[in-house]
CSV table of C-alpha atoms in Angstrom, one decimal:
chain,number,residue,atom,x,y,z
Y,240,UNK,CA,0.0,0.0,0.0
Y,241,UNK,CA,1.3,3.4,-1.0
Y,242,UNK,CA,2.4,5.8,1.8
Y,243,UNK,CA,1.2,9.4,1.9
Y,244,UNK,CA,2.3,12.2,4.1
Y,245,UNK,CA,-1.0,14.1,4.0
Y,246,UNK,CA,-4.6,13.2,4.3
Y,247,UNK,CA,-5.6,13.6,0.7
Y,248,UNK,CA,-4.1,12.6,-2.6
Y,249,UNK,CA,-5.6,12.9,-6.0
Y,250,UNK,CA,-4.8,10.3,-8.7
Y,251,UNK,CA,-4.5,10.9,-12.4
Y,252,UNK,CA,-7.9,10.3,-13.9
Y,253,UNK,CA,-9.0,8.7,-17.2
Y,254,UNK,CA,-10.1,10.9,-20.1
Y,255,UNK,CA,-13.6,12.2,-19.6
Y,256,UNK,CA,-15.8,11.9,-22.7
Y,257,UNK,CA,-18.8,14.1,-23.3
Y,258,UNK,CA,-20.7,11.2,-24.7
Y,259,UNK,CA,-24.0,11.8,-26.4
Y,260,UNK,CA,-26.9,9.3,-26.4
Y,261,UNK,CA,-30.2,9.0,-28.1
Y,262,UNK,CA,-33.0,6.5,-28.6
Y,263,UNK,CA,-31.9,3.9,-31.2
Y,264,UNK,CA,-34.1,3.1,-34.2
Y,265,UNK,CA,-36.1,-0.2,-34.0
Y,266,UNK,CA,-37.4,-1.6,-30.8
Y,267,UNK,CA,-38.2,0.9,-28.1
Y,268,UNK,CA,-38.3,-1.5,-25.2
Y,269,UNK,CA,-36.1,-4.5,-24.5
Y,270,UNK,CA,-37.7,-7.9,-24.5
Y,271,UNK,CA,-36.7,-11.3,-23.0
Y,272,UNK,CA,-33.3,-12.5,-24.2
Y,273,UNK,CA,-32.5,-9.2,-25.9
Y,274,UNK,CA,-29.0,-8.0,-25.3
Y,275,UNK,CA,-28.6,-4.7,-23.5
Y,276,UNK,CA,-25.6,-3.1,-21.9
Y,277,UNK,CA,-25.0,-0.1,-19.7
Y,278,UNK,CA,-23.7,3.0,-21.3
Y,279,UNK,CA,-20.7,4.8,-19.8
Y,280,UNK,CA,-21.8,7.9,-18.0
Y,281,UNK,CA,-20.9,11.3,-19.4
Y,282,UNK,CA,-19.0,12.3,-16.3
Y,283,UNK,CA,-15.5,12.9,-15.2
Y,284,UNK,CA,-14.3,10.4,-12.6
Y,285,UNK,CA,-11.8,11.7,-10.1
Y,286,UNK,CA,-10.4,9.2,-7.5
Y,287,UNK,CA,-8.4,10.1,-4.4
Y,288,UNK,CA,-7.0,8.6,-1.3
Y,289,UNK,CA,-8.3,9.9,2.0
Y,290,UNK,CA,-7.0,9.3,5.5
Y,291,UNK,CA,-7.9,11.9,8.2
Y,292,UNK,CA,-5.8,10.0,10.7
Y,293,UNK,CA,-2.8,11.7,9.0
Y,294,UNK,CA,-4.0,15.0,10.4
Y,295,UNK,CA,-2.9,14.0,13.9
Y,296,UNK,CA,0.8,14.1,12.8
Y,297,UNK,CA,0.5,17.8,12.2
Y,298,UNK,CA,-2.1,18.6,15.0
Y,299,UNK,CA,-4.5,19.8,12.3
Y,300,UNK,CA,-8.2,19.7,13.2
Y,301,UNK,CA,-10.5,17.6,10.9
Y,302,UNK,CA,-13.3,19.4,9.1
Y,303,UNK,CA,-16.7,18.2,8.0
Y,304,UNK,CA,-16.4,19.2,4.4
Y,305,UNK,CA,-14.1,18.4,1.5
Y,306,UNK,CA,-13.9,20.5,-1.7
Y,307,UNK,CA,-13.1,19.8,-5.3
Y,308,UNK,CA,-12.2,22.8,-7.4
Y,309,UNK,CA,-12.0,22.8,-11.2
Y,310,UNK,CA,-9.9,25.4,-13.0
Y,311,UNK,CA,-9.7,26.4,-16.7
Y,312,UNK,CA,-6.2,27.8,-16.6
Y,313,UNK,CA,-6.2,30.2,-13.7
Y,314,UNK,CA,-10.0,30.7,-13.9
Y,315,UNK,CA,-12.0,28.8,-11.2
Y,316,UNK,CA,-15.0,27.4,-13.0
Y,317,UNK,CA,-16.5,25.0,-10.4
Y,318,UNK,CA,-16.5,24.4,-6.7
Y,319,UNK,CA,-18.0,21.1,-5.5
Y,320,UNK,CA,-18.5,20.4,-1.9
Y,321,UNK,CA,-19.1,17.1,-0.1
Y,322,UNK,CA,-19.2,15.7,3.4
Y,323,UNK,CA,-15.7,14.3,4.2
Y,324,UNK,CA,-15.5,10.5,4.1
Y,325,UNK,CA,-15.9,8.6,7.3
Y,326,UNK,CA,-13.3,5.9,6.5
Y,327,UNK,CA,-9.9,6.1,4.9
Y,328,UNK,CA,-9.2,4.6,1.6
Y,329,UNK,CA,-9.8,5.2,-2.1
Y,330,UNK,CA,-12.7,7.5,-2.8
Y,331,UNK,CA,-14.4,8.7,-6.0
Y,332,UNK,CA,-15.8,12.1,-7.0
Y,333,UNK,CA,-18.0,12.7,-10.0
Y,334,UNK,CA,-17.7,15.9,-12.0
Y,335,UNK,CA,-20.4,16.3,-14.6
Y,336,UNK,CA,-18.2,18.4,-16.7
Y,337,UNK,CA,-20.1,21.6,-16.1
Y,338,UNK,CA,-19.1,25.1,-15.0
Y,339,UNK,CA,-20.7,26.8,-12.0
Y,340,UNK,CA,-24.0,28.3,-13.0
Y,341,UNK,CA,-26.1,31.3,-12.2
Y,342,UNK,CA,-29.6,31.3,-10.7
Y,343,UNK,CA,-32.8,30.4,-12.6
Y,344,UNK,CA,-36.1,32.3,-12.1
Y,345,UNK,CA,-38.2,30.9,-9.3
Y,346,UNK,CA,-41.6,31.6,-7.7
Y,347,UNK,CA,-40.2,31.0,-4.2
Y,348,UNK,CA,-37.2,32.2,-2.2
Y,349,UNK,CA,-34.4,29.8,-2.4
Y,350,UNK,CA,-32.6,29.0,0.9
Y,351,UNK,CA,-30.0,26.7,-0.7
Y,352,UNK,CA,-26.3,27.7,-0.5
Y,353,UNK,CA,-25.2,25.0,-2.9
Y,354,UNK,CA,-23.5,26.2,-6.1
Y,355,UNK,CA,-25.6,25.8,-9.2
Y,356,UNK,CA,-24.4,23.8,-12.2
Y,357,UNK,CA,-24.0,25.7,-15.4
Y,358,UNK,CA,-23.1,25.1,-19.0
Y,359,UNK,CA,-21.1,22.1,-20.3
Y,360,UNK,CA,-17.4,22.9,-20.5
Y,361,UNK,CA,-15.6,22.8,-23.9
Y,362,UNK,CA,-13.2,20.0,-24.7
Y,363,UNK,CA,-9.8,20.7,-23.2
Y,364,UNK,CA,-7.5,20.0,-20.2
Y,365,UNK,CA,-8.6,21.2,-16.8
Y,366,UNK,CA,-7.0,21.4,-13.4
Y,367,UNK,CA,-8.7,19.6,-10.5
Y,368,UNK,CA,-7.7,20.7,-7.0
Y,369,UNK,CA,-8.9,18.7,-3.9
Y,370,UNK,CA,-8.9,20.7,-0.6
Y,371,UNK,CA,-9.4,19.4,2.9
Y,372,UNK,CA,-8.5,20.9,6.3
Y,373,UNK,CA,-5.8,23.2,4.8
Y,374,UNK,CA,-4.3,20.5,2.6
Y,375,UNK,CA,-4.6,20.3,-1.2
Y,376,UNK,CA,-3.7,17.9,-4.0
Y,377,UNK,CA,-3.9,18.7,-7.7
Y,378,UNK,CA,-4.1,16.8,-11.0
Y,379,UNK,CA,-5.2,17.4,-14.6
Y,380,UNK,CA,-8.3,15.9,-16.3
Y,381,UNK,CA,-8.7,15.9,-20.0
Y,382,UNK,CA,-12.2,16.4,-21.4
Y,383,UNK,CA,-12.9,15.2,-25.0
Y,384,UNK,CA,-16.1,15.3,-27.1
Y,385,UNK,CA,-17.8,12.2,-28.2
Y,386,UNK,CA,-15.4,10.7,-30.8
Y,387,UNK,CA,-18.3,9.1,-32.7
Y,388,UNK,CA,-19.6,12.6,-33.7
Y,389,UNK,CA,-17.1,13.9,-36.1
Y,390,UNK,CA,-19.3,16.5,-37.9
Y,391,UNK,CA,-19.4,18.8,-34.9
Y,392,UNK,CA,-16.5,21.3,-35.2
Y,393,UNK,CA,-14.7,23.2,-32.5
Y,394,UNK,CA,-16.4,26.4,-33.8
Y,395,UNK,CA,-19.8,24.7,-33.5
Y,396,UNK,CA,-19.0,23.8,-29.9
Y,397,UNK,CA,-17.8,27.3,-29.0
Y,398,UNK,CA,-20.9,28.8,-30.6
Y,399,UNK,CA,-23.2,26.6,-28.5
Y,400,UNK,CA,-21.2,27.4,-25.4
Y,401,UNK,CA,-21.5,31.1,-26.0
Y,402,UNK,CA,-25.2,30.8,-26.7
Y,403,UNK,CA,-25.8,28.9,-23.5
Y,404,UNK,CA,-23.8,31.5,-21.5
Y,405,UNK,CA,-25.8,34.3,-23.0
Y,406,UNK,CA,-29.0,32.4,-22.1
Y,407,UNK,CA,-27.7,31.8,-18.6
Y,408,UNK,CA,-27.0,35.5,-18.1
Y,409,UNK,CA,-30.6,36.4,-19.2
Y,410,UNK,CA,-32.0,33.8,-16.8
Y,411,UNK,CA,-30.0,35.3,-14.0
Y,412,UNK,CA,-31.3,38.8,-14.8
Y,413,UNK,CA,-34.8,37.6,-14.7
Y,414,UNK,CA,-34.1,35.8,-11.4
Y,415,UNK,CA,-33.0,39.0,-9.8
Y,416,UNK,CA,-36.5,40.4,-10.4
Y,417,UNK,CA,-38.5,37.3,-9.6
Y,418,UNK,CA,-36.4,36.8,-6.4
Y,419,UNK,CA,-37.4,40.2,-5.2
Y,420,UNK,CA,-41.1,39.4,-5.9
Y,421,UNK,CA,-40.7,36.2,-3.9
Y,422,UNK,CA,-39.0,38.0,-1.0
Y,423,UNK,CA,-41.6,40.7,-0.9
Y,424,UNK,CA,-44.4,38.2,-0.9
Y,425,UNK,CA,-42.8,36.4,2.0
Y,426,UNK,CA,-42.4,39.6,3.9
Y,427,UNK,CA,-46.0,40.6,3.3
Y,428,UNK,CA,-47.3,37.3,4.4
Y,429,UNK,CA,-45.2,37.4,7.6
Y,430,UNK,CA,-46.4,40.9,8.2
Y,431,UNK,CA,-50.0,39.8,7.9
Y,432,UNK,CA,-49.4,37.0,10.3
Y,433,UNK,CA,-47.9,39.4,12.9
Y,434,UNK,CA,-50.8,41.8,12.5
Y,435,UNK,CA,-53.4,39.1,12.9
Y,436,UNK,CA,-51.7,37.7,16.0
Y,437,UNK,CA,-51.4,41.1,17.6
Y,438,UNK,CA,-54.9,42.5,16.9
Y,439,UNK,CA,-56.9,41.3,13.9
Y,440,UNK,CA,-59.7,43.9,14.4
Y,441,UNK,CA,-57.5,46.9,15.0
Y,442,UNK,CA,-55.4,46.1,12.0
Y,443,UNK,CA,-58.3,45.2,9.7
Y,444,UNK,CA,-57.4,47.8,7.0
Y,445,UNK,CA,-53.7,46.9,7.0
Y,446,UNK,CA,-54.5,43.2,6.7
Y,447,UNK,CA,-56.8,44.0,3.8
Y,448,UNK,CA,-54.1,46.0,2.1
Y,449,UNK,CA,-51.6,43.2,2.6
Y,450,UNK,CA,-54.0,40.7,1.0
Y,451,UNK,CA,-54.3,43.0,-1.9
Y,452,UNK,CA,-50.5,43.4,-2.3
Y,453,UNK,CA,-50.0,39.7,-2.1
Y,454,UNK,CA,-52.5,39.2,-4.9
Y,455,UNK,CA,-50.7,41.8,-7.0
Y,456,UNK,CA,-47.4,40.1,-6.5
Y,457,UNK,CA,-49.0,36.8,-7.6
Y,458,UNK,CA,-50.2,38.6,-10.7
Y,459,UNK,CA,-46.7,39.8,-11.4
Y,460,UNK,CA,-45.3,36.3,-10.9
Y,461,UNK,CA,-47.9,34.9,-13.3
Y,462,UNK,CA,-46.2,36.9,-16.1
Y,463,UNK,CA,-43.1,34.8,-15.5
Y,464,UNK,CA,-44.5,31.4,-14.4
Y,465,UNK,CA,-48.2,31.4,-15.2
Y,466,UNK,CA,-51.1,31.5,-12.8
Y,467,UNK,CA,-51.0,29.1,-9.8
Y,468,UNK,CA,-52.9,26.0,-10.9
Y,469,UNK,CA,-54.6,24.0,-8.1
Y,470,UNK,CA,-55.8,21.3,-10.5
Y,471,UNK,CA,-54.6,17.7,-10.1
Y,472,UNK,CA,-52.8,15.6,-12.8
Y,473,UNK,CA,-51.2,16.9,-16.0
Y,474,UNK,CA,-52.2,20.4,-16.7
Y,475,UNK,CA,-51.1,23.3,-18.9
Y,476,UNK,CA,-51.5,27.0,-18.8
Y,477,UNK,CA,-52.8,28.6,-22.1
Y,478,UNK,CA,-50.9,31.9,-21.6
Y,479,UNK,CA,-47.3,32.3,-22.8
Y,480,UNK,CA,-44.9,33.2,-20.0
Y,481,UNK,CA,-41.3,34.4,-19.7
Y,482,UNK,CA,-40.1,31.0,-18.4
Y,483,UNK,CA,-41.8,29.2,-21.3
Y,484,UNK,CA,-40.0,31.4,-23.8
Y,485,UNK,CA,-36.7,30.9,-21.8
Y,486,UNK,CA,-37.2,27.1,-21.6
Y,487,UNK,CA,-37.9,26.8,-25.4
Y,488,UNK,CA,-34.7,28.7,-26.3
Y,489,UNK,CA,-32.7,26.7,-23.8
Y,490,UNK,CA,-34.0,23.3,-25.1
Y,491,UNK,CA,-33.2,24.1,-28.7
Y,492,UNK,CA,-29.8,25.7,-28.1
Y,493,UNK,CA,-28.7,22.8,-25.8
Y,494,UNK,CA,-30.0,20.0,-28.0
Y,495,UNK,CA,-28.5,21.3,-31.2
Y,496,UNK,CA,-25.8,18.8,-32.1
Y,497,UNK,CA,-24.2,20.8,-34.9
Y,498,UNK,CA,-24.0,24.5,-35.9
Y,499,UNK,CA,-26.4,26.9,-34.2
Y,500,UNK,CA,-29.2,28.0,-36.6
Y,501,UNK,CA,-31.5,31.0,-37.1
Y,502,UNK,CA,-34.1,29.0,-35.0
Y,503,UNK,CA,-32.0,29.2,-31.9
Y,504,UNK,CA,-31.3,32.9,-32.5
Y,505,UNK,CA,-35.0,33.7,-33.0
Y,506,UNK,CA,-36.1,31.8,-29.9
Y,507,UNK,CA,-33.5,33.6,-27.8
Y,508,UNK,CA,-34.5,37.0,-29.2
Y,509,UNK,CA,-38.2,36.2,-28.5
Y,510,UNK,CA,-37.4,35.2,-24.9
Y,511,UNK,CA,-35.2,38.3,-24.4
Y,512,UNK,CA,-37.8,40.7,-25.8
Y,513,UNK,CA,-40.6,39.3,-23.7
Y,514,UNK,CA,-38.4,39.2,-20.6
Y,515,UNK,CA,-37.2,42.9,-21.0
Y,516,UNK,CA,-40.8,44.0,-21.4
Y,517,UNK,CA,-42.1,42.1,-18.4
Y,518,UNK,CA,-39.2,43.0,-16.2
Y,519,UNK,CA,-39.7,46.7,-17.0
Y,520,UNK,CA,-43.3,46.4,-15.9
Y,521,UNK,CA,-42.4,44.6,-12.7
Y,522,UNK,CA,-39.7,47.2,-11.8
Y,523,UNK,CA,-42.2,50.0,-12.3
Y,524,UNK,CA,-44.7,48.1,-10.1
Y,525,UNK,CA,-42.0,47.6,-7.4
Y,526,UNK,CA,-41.1,51.3,-7.5
Y,527,UNK,CA,-44.7,52.5,-7.2
Y,528,UNK,CA,-47.3,50.1,-5.8
Y,529,UNK,CA,-44.9,48.2,-3.6
Y,530,UNK,CA,-43.2,51.3,-2.3
Y,531,UNK,CA,-46.5,52.9,-1.5
Y,532,UNK,CA,-47.6,49.8,0.4
Y,533,UNK,CA,-44.4,49.8,2.4
Y,534,UNK,CA,-44.7,53.5,3.2
Y,535,UNK,CA,-48.2,53.0,4.5
Y,536,UNK,CA,-47.4,49.9,6.5
Y,537,UNK,CA,-44.4,51.5,8.2
Y,538,UNK,CA,-46.9,53.6,10.1
Y,539,UNK,CA,-47.9,50.6,12.2
Y,540,UNK,CA,-45.9,49.5,15.2
Y,541,UNK,CA,-44.5,46.5,13.4
Y,542,UNK,CA,-41.6,47.1,11.0
Y,543,UNK,CA,-40.2,44.5,8.6
Y,544,UNK,CA,-38.9,46.8,5.9
Y,545,UNK,CA,-35.2,47.5,6.5
Y,546,UNK,CA,-34.0,45.2,3.7
Y,547,UNK,CA,-37.1,45.1,1.5
């Protein structure tokens, strides 16, 4: 068994292939006695040795978390975090060959501090750096495109990467607005609860105003996500929303195997045009109706408005 003088040691990984799979022609479902095999995952596999007992030699305190950082040159593109292993020995870490991502629009406030996954990286050589309790270990991992798909050029891959990054930035801009709506709704609902608990009758008008502002927030949110649907089963909203436009553009750009076409450009432009119009409307509403509501509610003895 190899001897190590620190608690972590990364090993040189195999080439990571960005394999592409699709439904084959012919039979859709396998039958009895039909051969079937498991495809190799389109992931980078990084193996490392871990032994926290080696920390005792340097009087270093063990930590709960271990980190894997991926670099494109000097640029940090992904930070993965995991709970430190319980036992010593060979461990495996999966990197799905994606950069760190930005936020996607949501109807609710997110309380997650986990880094979002972003776009697929381009083929190339990347640095992997494992960090634990002040120690680090580095190696390189080579990413290659699926060798079976020769018609996709480097220029095609770069164009798709750029289009996905552009879409990601648009989604994050929309998120900044929808996140503010979600936070405001949460604040208003909390405020109503406090008013109700304190004196429902005395604060009747304020509670009524709060119900109205929550309804207005939901109307603004519907422009992005559609109206809240309480129906059971598979349902669909008739109205076209910002996230529908965004999702369509994302699907076409991401699924395009070869050169990006005018279809992807048109879908992105439609999503951006609609998003800009709706975000402008929301920002106007926030600066007028929401601010007016805040000003009026600050006259009560309960104040929740420092950061909203």
